[in-house]
XYZ file of C-alpha atoms in Angstrom:
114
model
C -19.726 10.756 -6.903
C -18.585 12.260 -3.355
C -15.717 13.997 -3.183
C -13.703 13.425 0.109
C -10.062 15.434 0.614
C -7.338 13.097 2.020
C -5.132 15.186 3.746
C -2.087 12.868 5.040
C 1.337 13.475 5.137
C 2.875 9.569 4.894
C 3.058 8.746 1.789
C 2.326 5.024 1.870
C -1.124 5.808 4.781
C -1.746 8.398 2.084
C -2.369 5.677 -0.849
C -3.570 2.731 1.791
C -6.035 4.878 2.523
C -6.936 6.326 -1.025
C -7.671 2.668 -1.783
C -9.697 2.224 1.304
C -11.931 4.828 -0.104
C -12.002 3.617 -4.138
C -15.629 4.159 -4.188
C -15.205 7.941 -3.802
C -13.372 10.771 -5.483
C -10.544 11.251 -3.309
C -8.437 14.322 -3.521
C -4.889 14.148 -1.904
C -3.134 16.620 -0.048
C 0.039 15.550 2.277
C -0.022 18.641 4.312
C -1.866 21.399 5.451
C -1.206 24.138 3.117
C -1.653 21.912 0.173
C -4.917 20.711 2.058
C -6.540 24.800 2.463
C -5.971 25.056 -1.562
C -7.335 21.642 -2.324
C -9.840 22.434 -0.486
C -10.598 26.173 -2.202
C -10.416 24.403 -5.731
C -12.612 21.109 -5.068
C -15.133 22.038 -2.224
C -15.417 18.496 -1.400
C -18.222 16.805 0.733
C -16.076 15.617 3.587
C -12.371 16.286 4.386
C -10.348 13.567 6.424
C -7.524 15.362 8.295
C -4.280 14.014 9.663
C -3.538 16.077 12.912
C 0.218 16.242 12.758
C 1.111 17.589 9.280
C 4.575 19.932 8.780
C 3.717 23.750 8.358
C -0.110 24.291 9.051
C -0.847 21.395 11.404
C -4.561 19.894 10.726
C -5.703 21.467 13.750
C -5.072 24.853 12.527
C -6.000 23.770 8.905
C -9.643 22.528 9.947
C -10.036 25.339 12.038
C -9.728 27.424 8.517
C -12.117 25.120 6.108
C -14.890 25.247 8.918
C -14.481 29.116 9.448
C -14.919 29.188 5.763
C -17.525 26.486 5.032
C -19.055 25.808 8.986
C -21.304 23.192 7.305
C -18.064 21.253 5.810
C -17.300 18.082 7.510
C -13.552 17.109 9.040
C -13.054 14.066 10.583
C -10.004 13.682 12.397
C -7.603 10.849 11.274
C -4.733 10.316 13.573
C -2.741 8.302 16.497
C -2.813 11.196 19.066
C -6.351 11.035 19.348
C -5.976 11.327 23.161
C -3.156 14.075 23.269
C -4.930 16.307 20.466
C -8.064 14.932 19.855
C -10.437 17.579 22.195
C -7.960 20.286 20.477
C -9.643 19.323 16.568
C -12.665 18.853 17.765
C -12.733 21.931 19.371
C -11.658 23.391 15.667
C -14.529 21.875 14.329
C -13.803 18.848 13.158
C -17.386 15.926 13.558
C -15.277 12.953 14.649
C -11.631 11.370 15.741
C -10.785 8.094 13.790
C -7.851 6.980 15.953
C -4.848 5.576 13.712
C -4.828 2.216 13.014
C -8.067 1.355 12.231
C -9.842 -1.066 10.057
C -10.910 -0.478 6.468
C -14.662 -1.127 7.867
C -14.559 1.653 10.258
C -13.371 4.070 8.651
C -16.136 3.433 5.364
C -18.564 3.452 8.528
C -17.464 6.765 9.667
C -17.493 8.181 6.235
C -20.738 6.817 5.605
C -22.168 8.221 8.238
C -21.112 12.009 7.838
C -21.936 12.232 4.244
């Protein structure tokens, strides 16, 4: 089974979206810190990154997983897709999922990166 890290700090997105994803092995983290050890212990397949997280913001977090692992896929999940979403991609994050979106898109977008 896939392993994909969740990294979103609102609790109830944070378990919407877990269920979203029940056909994967989905690894929490609700900010970024918690997110960079997650991702040291678990190595998963994808990582799905909130941008605005407290302490280590996702920007900054992805731009540490992909200097680590370059081949590790981030895919932006957020509602300032047009305020920050260059700034992720520029980190190296594959793709912006703007906030709210449909269970269907974002299975699509995982789908496709994995």
């Amino acid at each position: 089974m896939k392993k994909i890290l969740l990294v979103e700090d609102e609790p109830d997105l944070l378990e919407i979206f877990e269920h979203m994803l029940s056909g994967y092995e989905v690894i929490k983290a609700s900010n970024g810190h918690e997110a960079l050890e997650l991702f040291e212990r678990h190595l998963p397949d994808l990582v799905l990154m909130d941008i605005e997280l407290p302490g280590i913001d996702g920007v900054e977090a992805t731009r540490r997983i992909t200097k680590t692992r370059p081949e590790t896929k981030v895919i932006a999940i957020t509602a300032f897709a047009s305020r920050r979403g260059r700034e992720i991609l520029d980190a190296g994050a594959v793709d912006v999922l703007k906030k709210p979106f449909r269970m269907r898109e974002l299975l699509e977008t995982v789908r496709k990166y994995l």
